[in-house]
PDB file of C-alpha atoms in Angstrom:
ATOM      1  CA  MET A   1     -38.742 -19.579 -16.621  1.00 66.00           C
ATOM      2  CA  GLN A   2     -42.303 -20.510 -16.539  1.00 63.00           C
ATOM      3  CA  PHE A   3     -42.253 -21.168 -12.802  1.00 63.00           C
ATOM      4  CA  ILE A   4     -40.715 -17.541 -11.892  1.00 64.00           C
ATOM      5  CA  VAL A   5     -43.619 -16.105 -14.445  1.00 63.00           C
ATOM      6  CA  ASN A   6     -45.851 -17.998 -13.252  1.00 60.00           C
ATOM      7  CA  ASN A   7     -45.244 -16.928  -9.599  1.00 63.00           C
ATOM      8  CA  ARG A   8     -44.614 -13.354 -10.664  1.00 70.00           C
ATOM      9  CA  ILE A   9     -41.482 -13.720  -9.018  1.00 75.00           C
ATOM     10  CA  TYR A  10     -40.028 -11.363 -11.836  1.00 78.00           C
ATOM     11  CA  LEU A  11     -41.808  -8.384 -10.469  1.00 86.00           C
ATOM     12  CA  GLY A  12     -39.472  -8.437  -7.529  1.00 90.00           C
ATOM     13  CA  VAL A  13     -36.673  -7.405 -10.012  1.00 90.00           C
ATOM     14  CA  GLY A  14     -38.969  -4.463 -10.663  1.00 93.00           C
ATOM     15  CA  ALA A  15     -39.404  -3.771  -7.256  1.00 95.00           C
ATOM     16  CA  ILE A  16     -35.709  -3.384  -6.505  1.00 95.00           C
ATOM     17  CA  ALA A  17     -35.329  -1.341  -9.824  1.00 96.00           C
ATOM     18  CA  VAL A  18     -37.812   1.331  -8.799  1.00 97.00           C
ATOM     19  CA  MET A  19     -36.191   1.448  -5.100  1.00 97.00           C
ATOM     20  CA  TRP A  20     -32.693   1.842  -6.878  1.00 97.00           C
ATOM     21  CA  ALA A  21     -33.656   4.211  -9.481  1.00 97.00           C
ATOM     22  CA  MET A  22     -36.201   6.954  -8.107  1.00 97.00           C
ATOM     23  CA  PRO A  23     -34.738   7.986  -4.872  1.00 97.00           C
ATOM     24  CA  PRO A  24     -31.903   9.990  -6.556  1.00 96.00           C
ATOM     25  CA  TRP A  25     -34.843  12.107  -8.343  1.00 97.00           C
ATOM     26  CA  PHE A  26     -35.970  13.392  -4.957  1.00 96.00           C
ATOM     27  CA  GLY A  27     -32.800  13.954  -3.408  1.00 94.00           C
ATOM     28  CA  ALA A  28     -33.010  10.767  -0.891  1.00 95.00           C
ATOM     29  CA  GLU A  29     -30.688   7.632   0.067  1.00 94.00           C
ATOM     30  CA  VAL A  30     -31.284   4.148  -1.504  1.00 95.00           C
ATOM     31  CA  ALA A  31     -32.959   1.922   1.573  1.00 94.00           C
ATOM     32  CA  TRP A  32     -31.675  -1.074   1.143  1.00 95.00           C
ATOM     33  CA  THR A  33     -32.652  -2.175   3.966  1.00 95.00           C
ATOM     34  CA  ALA A  34     -36.463  -1.754   2.880  1.00 95.00           C
ATOM     35  CA  MET A  35     -36.027  -3.832  -0.140  1.00 95.00           C
ATOM     36  CA  LEU A  36     -36.183  -7.449   1.567  1.00 96.00           C
ATOM     37  CA  PRO A  37     -39.844  -6.019   3.235  1.00 96.00           C
ATOM     38  CA  VAL A  38     -40.928  -4.775   0.093  1.00 96.00           C
ATOM     39  CA  LEU A  39     -40.226  -8.178  -1.405  1.00 95.00           C
ATOM     40  CA  MET A  40     -42.088 -10.263   0.724  1.00 95.00           C
ATOM     41  CA  ALA A  41     -44.966  -8.064   0.931  1.00 95.00           C
ATOM     42  CA  GLY A  42     -44.967  -8.393  -3.069  1.00 93.00           C
ATOM     43  CA  LEU A  43     -44.670 -12.230  -2.773  1.00 91.00           C
ATOM     44  CA  GLY A  44     -47.552 -12.335  -0.490  1.00 93.00           C
ATOM     45  CA  VAL A  45     -50.050 -10.225  -2.302  1.00 92.00           C
ATOM     46  CA  TYR A  46     -49.524 -12.151  -5.371  1.00 88.00           C
ATOM     47  CA  GLN A  47     -49.360 -15.437  -3.898  1.00 86.00           C
ATOM     48  CA  PHE A  48     -52.884 -14.403  -2.104  1.00 86.00           C
ATOM     49  CA  ASN A  49     -54.066 -12.609  -5.115  1.00 83.00           C
ATOM     50  CA  ARG A  50     -53.620 -16.323  -7.530  1.00 79.00           C
ATOM     51  CA  VAL A  51     -55.767 -18.360  -4.831  1.00 79.00           C
ATOM     52  CA  PHE A  52     -58.934 -16.350  -5.778  1.00 77.00           C
ATOM     53  CA  ASP A  53     -58.282 -16.022  -9.376  1.00 72.00           C
ATOM     54  CA  PHE A  54     -59.107 -19.772 -10.014  1.00 65.00           C
ATOM     55  CA  VAL A  55     -61.895 -19.222 -12.354  1.00 65.00           C
ATOM     56  CA  GLU A  56     -60.359 -16.233 -14.582  1.00 67.00           C
ATOM     57  CA  ASP A  57     -57.078 -18.312 -14.948  1.00 68.00           C
ATOM     58  CA  GLN A  58     -58.499 -21.483 -15.783  1.00 69.00           C
ATOM     59  CA  ILE A  59     -59.467 -19.735 -19.080  1.00 71.00           C
ATOM     60  CA  ASN A  60     -56.749 -17.014 -19.331  1.00 68.00           C
ATOM     61  CA  ASP A  61     -54.194 -19.093 -18.350  1.00 71.00           C
ATOM     62  CA  PRO A  62     -54.651 -22.740 -17.741  1.00 64.00           C
ATOM     63  CA  GLY A  63     -50.998 -24.229 -17.284  1.00 68.00           C
ATOM     64  CA  ALA A  64     -50.881 -21.467 -14.566  1.00 65.00           C
ATOM     65  CA  TYR A  65     -54.359 -22.439 -13.214  1.00 61.00           C
ATOM     66  CA  ALA A  66     -53.805 -25.736 -12.871  1.00 65.00           C
ATOM     67  CA  GLN A  67     -50.376 -25.629 -10.808  1.00 70.00           C
ATOM     68  CA  ALA A  68     -51.909 -23.072  -8.262  1.00 67.00           C
ATOM     69  CA  TYR A  69     -55.239 -24.982  -7.925  1.00 69.00           C
ATOM     70  CA  ARG A  70     -52.984 -28.484  -7.197  1.00 75.00           C
ATOM     71  CA  SER A  71     -50.687 -25.868  -4.507  1.00 77.00           C
ATOM     72  CA  ARG A  72     -53.688 -23.806  -3.179  1.00 79.00           C
ATOM     73  CA  THR A  73     -53.259 -24.642   0.615  1.00 84.00           C
ATOM     74  CA  ALA A  74     -49.710 -24.243   0.181  1.00 86.00           C
ATOM     75  CA  LEU A  75     -50.246 -20.942  -1.602  1.00 84.00           C
ATOM     76  CA  ARG A  76     -52.309 -19.345   1.186  1.00 86.00           C
ATOM     77  CA  ALA A  77     -49.787 -20.453   3.920  1.00 91.00           C
ATOM     78  CA  LEU A  78     -46.832 -18.673   1.707  1.00 90.00           C
ATOM     79  CA  ALA A  79     -48.825 -15.926   1.342  1.00 91.00           C
ATOM     80  CA  VAL A  80     -49.702 -15.100   4.818  1.00 94.00           C
ATOM     81  CA  ALA A  81     -46.085 -16.149   6.115  1.00 96.00           C
ATOM     82  CA  ALA A  82     -44.715 -13.626   3.547  1.00 95.00           C
ATOM     83  CA  MET A  83     -46.907 -10.813   4.489  1.00 96.00           C
ATOM     84  CA  VAL A  84     -46.326 -10.889   8.278  1.00 97.00           C
ATOM     85  CA  THR A  85     -42.456 -11.452   7.433  1.00 97.00           C
ATOM     86  CA  SER A  86     -42.306  -8.398   5.818  1.00 97.00           C
ATOM     87  CA  LEU A  87     -44.448  -6.527   8.305  1.00 97.00           C
ATOM     88  CA  LEU A  88     -42.221  -7.727  11.107  1.00 97.00           C
ATOM     89  CA  LEU A  89     -38.933  -6.690   8.705  1.00 97.00           C
ATOM     90  CA  SER A  90     -40.344  -3.481   8.018  1.00 96.00           C
ATOM     91  CA  MET A  91     -40.737  -2.958  11.852  1.00 96.00           C
ATOM     92  CA  ALA A  92     -37.327  -3.728  12.692  1.00 95.00           C
ATOM     93  CA  PHE A  93     -35.573  -1.793   9.978  1.00 94.00           C
ATOM     94  CA  GLN A  94     -38.338   1.067   8.681  1.00 93.00           C
ATOM     95  CA  GLY A  95     -40.098   1.671  12.447  1.00 93.00           C
ATOM     96  CA  TYR A  96     -43.688   1.956  13.345  1.00 94.00           C
ATOM     97  CA  ALA A  97     -45.085   4.804  10.770  1.00 94.00           C
ATOM     98  CA  ALA A  98     -43.383   3.032   7.572  1.00 96.00           C
ATOM     99  CA  THR A  99     -44.971  -0.249   8.607  1.00 97.00           C
ATOM    100  CA  ALA A 100     -48.306   1.208   9.321  1.00 97.00           C
ATOM    101  CA  LEU A 101     -47.915   2.131   5.848  1.00 96.00           C
ATOM    102  CA  LEU A 102     -46.937  -1.032   4.221  1.00 97.00           C
ATOM    103  CA  ALA A 103     -49.754  -2.526   6.513  1.00 96.00           C
ATOM    104  CA  VAL A 104     -52.334  -0.308   4.853  1.00 96.00           C
ATOM    105  CA  MET A 105     -51.014  -1.587   1.193  1.00 95.00           C
ATOM    106  CA  LEU A 106     -51.080  -5.351   2.414  1.00 95.00           C
ATOM    107  CA  LEU A 107     -54.664  -4.848   3.445  1.00 93.00           C
ATOM    108  CA  SER A 108     -55.732  -3.682   0.125  1.00 92.00           C
ATOM    109  CA  GLY A 109     -53.521  -5.857  -1.614  1.00 91.00           C
ATOM    110  CA  VAL A 110     -55.837  -8.805   0.370  1.00 90.00           C
ATOM    111  CA  LEU A 111     -59.003  -6.919  -0.294  1.00 88.00           C
ATOM    112  CA  TYR A 112     -58.211  -6.852  -4.021  1.00 88.00           C
ATOM    113  CA  SER A 113     -58.048 -10.378  -4.098  1.00 84.00           C
ATOM    114  CA  ALA A 114     -60.691 -11.794  -1.753  1.00 82.00           C
ATOM    115  CA  PRO A 115     -64.313 -11.409  -1.415  1.00 79.00           C
ATOM    116  CA  PHE A 116     -64.884 -10.308   2.073  1.00 71.00           C
ATOM    117  CA  LEU A 117     -67.711  -8.236   3.734  1.00 59.00           C
ATOM    118  CA  THR A 118     -68.888  -7.213   0.149  1.00 61.00           C
ATOM    119  CA  ARG A 119     -68.708 -11.245  -0.888  1.00 69.00           C
ATOM    120  CA  ARG A 120     -67.109  -9.002  -3.771  1.00 75.00           C
ATOM    121  CA  ARG A 121     -63.507  -8.468  -4.633  1.00 80.00           C
ATOM    122  CA  LEU A 122     -62.308  -5.105  -4.970  1.00 81.00           C
ATOM    123  CA  LYS A 123     -60.619  -6.222  -8.601  1.00 84.00           C
ATOM    124  CA  GLN A 124     -64.252  -6.729  -9.676  1.00 80.00           C
ATOM    125  CA  VAL A 125     -65.346  -3.122  -9.400  1.00 79.00           C
ATOM    126  CA  ALA A 126     -65.156  -1.102 -12.675  1.00 72.00           C
ATOM    127  CA  GLY A 127     -61.801   1.116 -12.370  1.00 77.00           C
ATOM    128  CA  VAL A 128     -60.832  -0.082  -8.837  1.00 84.00           C
ATOM    129  CA  LYS A 129     -59.188  -3.005 -10.350  1.00 85.00           C
ATOM    130  CA  ASN A 130     -56.144  -0.870 -11.812  1.00 88.00           C
ATOM    131  CA  VAL A 131     -56.116   1.540  -9.634  1.00 90.00           C
ATOM    132  CA  ILE A 132     -55.338  -0.278  -6.354  1.00 91.00           C
ATOM    133  CA  PRO A 133     -52.126  -1.408  -8.154  1.00 92.00           C
ATOM    134  CA  SER A 134     -51.089   1.328  -9.785  1.00 94.00           C
ATOM    135  CA  LEU A 135     -51.013   3.212  -6.214  1.00 95.00           C
ATOM    136  CA  VAL A 136     -49.701   0.099  -4.250  1.00 95.00           C
ATOM    137  CA  TRP A 137     -46.865  -0.494  -6.179  1.00 95.00           C
ATOM    138  CA  PRO A 138     -45.229   3.095  -5.928  1.00 97.00           C
ATOM    139  CA  VAL A 139     -46.187   3.711  -2.125  1.00 97.00           C
ATOM    140  CA  ALA A 140     -44.881   0.700  -1.073  1.00 96.00           C
ATOM    141  CA  THR A 141     -41.579   1.134  -3.134  1.00 97.00           C
ATOM    142  CA  LEU A 142     -40.838   4.931  -2.906  1.00 97.00           C
ATOM    143  CA  VAL A 143     -43.101   6.303   0.485  1.00 97.00           C
ATOM    144  CA  HIS A 144     -42.691   3.526   2.547  1.00 96.00           C
ATOM    145  CA  PRO A 145     -38.928   3.174   2.275  1.00 95.00           C
ATOM    146  CA  THR A 146     -37.890   6.814   2.113  1.00 95.00           C
ATOM    147  CA  GLY A 147     -40.561   8.605   3.917  1.00 93.00           C
ATOM    148  CA  VAL A 148     -40.144  11.816   1.710  1.00 94.00           C
ATOM    149  CA  LEU A 149     -43.347  13.899   0.704  1.00 94.00           C
ATOM    150  CA  THR A 150     -42.156  16.817  -1.206  1.00 96.00           C
ATOM    151  CA  LEU A 151     -42.834  17.889  -4.973  1.00 96.00           C
ATOM    152  CA  GLU A 152     -40.153  15.561  -6.626  1.00 97.00           C
ATOM    153  CA  SER A 153     -41.258  12.374  -4.885  1.00 97.00           C
ATOM    154  CA  MET A 154     -44.725  12.853  -5.603  1.00 97.00           C
ATOM    155  CA  LEU A 155     -43.524  13.198  -9.514  1.00 97.00           C
ATOM    156  CA  ALA A 156     -41.511   9.997  -8.847  1.00 97.00           C
ATOM    157  CA  VAL A 157     -44.757   8.406  -7.475  1.00 98.00           C
ATOM    158  CA  GLY A 158     -46.526   9.403 -10.438  1.00 97.00           C
ATOM    159  CA  LEU A 159     -44.586   8.041 -12.775  1.00 97.00           C
ATOM    160  CA  ILE A 160     -44.265   4.417 -11.071  1.00 97.00           C
ATOM    161  CA  ALA A 161     -48.138   4.811 -10.987  1.00 97.00           C
ATOM    162  CA  CYS A 162     -48.631   5.646 -15.082  1.00 97.00           C
ATOM    163  CA  SER A 163     -46.022   2.867 -15.457  1.00 96.00           C
ATOM    164  CA  VAL A 164     -48.065   0.251 -13.638  1.00 95.00           C
ATOM    165  CA  PHE A 165     -51.591   1.490 -14.656  1.00 96.00           C
ATOM    166  CA  THR A 166     -50.378   0.503 -18.562  1.00 95.00           C
ATOM    167  CA  ILE A 167     -49.117  -2.616 -17.989  1.00 94.00           C
ATOM    168  CA  GLU A 168     -52.499  -3.199 -15.605  1.00 91.00           C
ATOM    169  CA  VAL A 169     -54.703  -2.179 -18.653  1.00 93.00           C
ATOM    170  CA  ALA A 170     -52.654  -4.396 -20.852  1.00 93.00           C
ATOM    171  CA  TRP A 171     -52.909  -7.512 -18.891  1.00 90.00           C
ATOM    172  CA  ASP A 172     -56.465  -6.933 -18.988  1.00 90.00           C
ATOM    173  CA  VAL A 173     -56.503  -6.752 -22.798  1.00 90.00           C
ATOM    174  CA  ARG A 174     -54.837  -9.870 -22.410  1.00 86.00           C
ATOM    175  CA  ASP A 175     -57.244 -11.680 -20.080  1.00 86.00           C
ATOM    176  CA  ARG A 176     -60.310  -9.927 -20.746  1.00 85.00           C
ATOM    177  CA  ARG A 177     -62.195 -13.027 -21.890  1.00 82.00           C
ATOM    178  CA  GLY A 178     -61.431 -14.721 -18.333  1.00 81.00           C
ATOM    179  CA  ASP A 179     -62.314 -11.694 -16.703  1.00 81.00           C
ATOM    180  CA  ARG A 180     -65.671 -10.988 -18.389  1.00 80.00           C
ATOM    181  CA  ILE A 181     -66.619 -14.763 -16.847  1.00 79.00           C
ATOM    182  CA  ALA A 182     -65.689 -14.280 -13.392  1.00 77.00           C
ATOM    183  CA  GLY A 183     -67.418 -11.099 -13.324  1.00 80.00           C
ATOM    184  CA  ILE A 184     -64.431  -8.763 -13.273  1.00 81.00           C
ATOM    185  CA  ASP A 185     -65.212  -4.944 -14.918  1.00 81.00           C
ATOM    186  CA  SER A 186     -61.623  -4.370 -15.943  1.00 85.00           C
ATOM    187  CA  PHE A 187     -61.686  -1.472 -18.796  1.00 89.00           C
ATOM    188  CA  ALA A 188     -60.921  -3.723 -21.288  1.00 88.00           C
ATOM    189  CA  ALA A 189     -63.812  -6.050 -20.610  1.00 86.00           C
ATOM    190  CA  ILE A 190     -66.175  -3.025 -20.708  1.00 88.00           C
ATOM    191  CA  LEU A 191     -64.757  -1.045 -23.208  1.00 90.00           C
ATOM    192  CA  GLY A 192     -62.391  -3.546 -25.383  1.00 90.00           C
ATOM    193  CA  PRO A 193     -58.621  -2.937 -26.043  1.00 89.00           C
ATOM    194  CA  THR A 194     -58.195   0.276 -27.948  1.00 92.00           C
ATOM    195  CA  LYS A 195     -60.631   2.504 -25.339  1.00 93.00           C
ATOM    196  CA  ALA A 196     -59.314   0.968 -22.517  1.00 93.00           C
ATOM    197  CA  LEU A 197     -55.683   1.840 -23.611  1.00 94.00           C
ATOM    198  CA  VAL A 198     -56.838   5.434 -23.940  1.00 95.00           C
ATOM    199  CA  ILE A 199     -57.257   5.957 -20.268  1.00 95.00           C
ATOM    200  CA  PRO A 200     -53.925   5.202 -19.372  1.00 96.00           C
ATOM    201  CA  LEU A 201     -52.538   6.822 -22.737  1.00 96.00           C
ATOM    202  CA  ALA A 202     -54.557  10.231 -21.368  1.00 97.00           C
ATOM    203  CA  THR A 203     -52.970   9.865 -18.076  1.00 96.00           C
ATOM    204  CA  SER A 204     -49.282   9.371 -19.175  1.00 97.00           C
ATOM    205  CA  LEU A 205     -49.868  12.587 -21.290  1.00 97.00           C
ATOM    206  CA  THR A 206     -51.348  14.563 -18.567  1.00 97.00           C
ATOM    207  CA  TYR A 207     -48.580  13.525 -16.376  1.00 97.00           C
ATOM    208  CA  ALA A 208     -46.479  14.556 -19.216  1.00 97.00           C
ATOM    209  CA  LEU A 209     -47.604  18.117 -19.738  1.00 97.00           C
ATOM    210  CA  PHE A 210     -47.667  18.475 -16.051  1.00 97.00           C
ATOM    211  CA  VAL A 211     -43.890  17.817 -15.782  1.00 97.00           C
ATOM    212  CA  ALA A 212     -43.295  20.115 -18.484  1.00 97.00           C
ATOM    213  CA  LEU A 213     -45.003  22.800 -17.425  1.00 97.00           C
ATOM    214  CA  LEU A 214     -43.100  22.439 -14.228  1.00 97.00           C
ATOM    215  CA  VAL A 215     -39.773  22.419 -16.115  1.00 97.00           C
ATOM    216  CA  LEU A 216     -40.818  25.657 -18.144  1.00 96.00           C
ATOM    217  CA  LEU A 217     -41.906  27.439 -15.078  1.00 96.00           C
ATOM    218  CA  GLY A 218     -38.415  26.567 -13.594  1.00 95.00           C
ATOM    219  CA  ARG A 219     -39.820  24.526 -10.833  1.00 95.00           C
ATOM    220  CA  LEU A 220     -37.651  21.845 -12.131  1.00 95.00           C
ATOM    221  CA  PRO A 221     -34.524  21.100 -14.368  1.00 95.00           C
ATOM    222  CA  ALA A 222     -34.929  20.034 -17.730  1.00 95.00           C
ATOM    223  CA  ILE A 223     -33.612  16.451 -17.044  1.00 95.00           C
ATOM    224  CA  TRP A 224     -37.307  15.757 -15.677  1.00 96.00           C
ATOM    225  CA  LEU A 225     -38.497  15.727 -19.156  1.00 95.00           C
ATOM    226  CA  PHE A 226     -36.743  12.462 -19.314  1.00 94.00           C
ATOM    227  CA  PRO A 227     -38.783  10.245 -16.888  1.00 95.00           C
ATOM    228  CA  GLY A 228     -41.912  12.738 -17.745  1.00 95.00           C
ATOM    229  CA  MET A 229     -42.048  11.314 -21.353  1.00 94.00           C
ATOM    230  CA  LEU A 230     -41.089   7.499 -20.580  1.00 93.00           C
ATOM    231  CA  PRO A 231     -45.374   6.452 -19.484  1.00 93.00           C
ATOM    232  CA  ALA A 232     -46.489   7.687 -22.433  1.00 93.00           C
ATOM    233  CA  LEU A 233     -43.836   5.707 -24.958  1.00 92.00           C
ATOM    234  CA  SER A 234     -44.768   2.662 -22.764  1.00 92.00           C
ATOM    235  CA  VAL A 235     -48.499   3.316 -23.482  1.00 94.00           C
ATOM    236  CA  GLY A 236     -47.655   3.545 -27.122  1.00 94.00           C
ATOM    237  CA  ILE A 237     -45.766   0.044 -26.969  1.00 94.00           C
ATOM    238  CA  ALA A 238     -48.889  -1.369 -25.627  1.00 92.00           C
ATOM    239  CA  LEU A 239     -51.300   0.152 -28.082  1.00 92.00           C
ATOM    240  CA  LEU A 240     -48.612  -1.235 -30.688  1.00 91.00           C
ATOM    241  CA  TRP A 241     -49.279  -4.533 -29.230  1.00 90.00           C
ATOM    242  CA  LYS A 242     -53.319  -4.376 -28.353  1.00 87.00           C
ATOM    243  CA  ASP A 243     -54.000  -7.224 -30.942  1.00 86.00           C
ATOM    244  CA  SER A 244     -51.126  -9.473 -30.232  1.00 88.00           C
ATOM    245  CA  LEU A 245     -51.421  -9.264 -26.284  1.00 83.00           C
ATOM    246  CA  ALA A 246     -54.291 -12.035 -26.094  1.00 75.00           C
ATOM    247  CA  ALA A 247     -52.820 -14.293 -28.542  1.00 76.00           C
ATOM    248  CA  SER A 248     -49.285 -14.093 -26.856  1.00 79.00           C
ATOM    249  CA  ARG A 249     -49.253 -13.725 -23.050  1.00 78.00           C
ATOM    250  CA  GLY A 250     -45.265 -13.488 -23.546  1.00 81.00           C
ATOM    251  CA  LEU A 251     -45.763 -10.005 -25.167  1.00 87.00           C
ATOM    252  CA  SER A 252     -46.973  -8.846 -21.809  1.00 86.00           C
ATOM    253  CA  HIS A 253     -44.433 -10.043 -19.849  1.00 86.00           C
ATOM    254  CA  VAL A 254     -42.054  -8.479 -22.225  1.00 89.00           C
ATOM    255  CA  LEU A 255     -43.886  -4.989 -21.544  1.00 91.00           C
ATOM    256  CA  VAL A 256     -42.868  -5.222 -17.956  1.00 91.00           C
ATOM    257  CA  LEU A 257     -39.346  -6.131 -18.990  1.00 90.00           C
ATOM    258  CA  ILE A 258     -39.504  -2.990 -21.256  1.00 93.00           C
ATOM    259  CA  ASN A 259     -40.698  -1.122 -18.028  1.00 93.00           C
ATOM    260  CA  VAL A 260     -38.237  -2.341 -15.892  1.00 93.00           C
ATOM    261  CA  LEU A 261     -34.953  -1.974 -18.164  1.00 94.00           C
ATOM    262  CA  ALA A 262     -36.208   1.546 -18.795  1.00 95.00           C
ATOM    263  CA  LEU A 263     -35.300   2.384 -14.889  1.00 95.00           C
ATOM    264  CA  VAL A 264     -32.064   1.398 -15.706  1.00 95.00           C
ATOM    265  CA  PRO A 265     -30.793   4.614 -17.902  1.00 95.00           C
ATOM    266  CA  LEU A 266     -33.211   6.402 -15.322  1.00 96.00           C
ATOM    267  CA  GLY A 267     -31.254   5.556 -12.420  1.00 96.00           C
ATOM    268  CA  ILE A 268     -28.200   6.731 -13.836  1.00 96.00           C
ATOM    269  CA  ALA A 269     -29.414  10.073 -14.779  1.00 95.00           C
ATOM    270  CA  GLY A 270     -30.992  10.582 -11.587  1.00 94.00           C
ATOM    271  CA  ARG A 271     -27.547  10.339 -10.168  1.00 92.00           C
ATOM    272  CA  TRP A 272     -25.717  12.257 -12.497  1.00 88.00           C
ATOM    273  CA  GLY A 273     -28.160  14.820 -13.844  1.00 80.00           C
ATOM    274  CA  VAL A 274     -30.293  15.781 -10.821  1.00 66.00           C
TER     275      VAL A 274
END
C-alpha cells in the first residue's frame, strides 16, 4: 500500500473513474482505448515529478524521499519510457490531433517539475502550481479521449478541474513547510491553510452558481445540480480537515479517495438521468 501511495499509482484509478463517469454527461461514448495512454501519461509525469521533488520531500515525506533518491536513475528512465509509450499508444488509438493535445499536456507536466530555461520550475511560480494540474487532468482524461467541445463537455471539464484544484491546495496545506524551504510559492505557503482553501471554495461556489443559473434558464436539465454541487462539498471536507492535514498525510489521500468514490454515483446518474 505504501508503494502504491508513494508512487501515486492510485491516481490511475481516479483517471479511469473520470473517463468512465463523465462522458455520458455530455453525450459521448467512453473511450476505452484511451485509458492506457492516459494511465501511462500520468505514470510518466508523476514519476518525473518525484525526481525533482527531493528538497521538499526530504522534509514533507522523508520515507518517499529516501526511496526516490535511491531510485532516481530508474525513475527518470521509467518516466521517459512511460511518456513516450503514452504518445505512441495515443497515436495508434486516438489519432494525430488527440496525440498533439496529449503531448502539450505532457510538456506542461515536464515543465511543471523540471527547471529548464528559467532555472525555475513552474510549480515554484505562485498560482501556477495549482492551475496546471487542475487543467491537465480534465483535458487529458476528457478532451483528449473524446474530442467533444460543447457546453456540457466544458462543464464536465470544469467539474474535474474544481475537484483537482481542491485536492492540490489541500496537498499544499499538508506540504507547506517543505514547500517554503524549496522556494515553492503555493497558496498555502503564502496565505496559510484557511485563506488558501477559500480560493478553491470560491471557485467551486462560482461553478455551482453557474450550473444552477443554466438549469434555471432551461439550458441544462435539473440533474446537473448534482455534479454542480460536488466540488463545493469536497472543499468543505478539506476545510474541516485543514488543521489535521499536516499532521496526517493519510487524510490527503482519503480526500482523493472521497472524490474518486463520488464519481461512481455520478457515472450512474449520468447514464440513467441525462
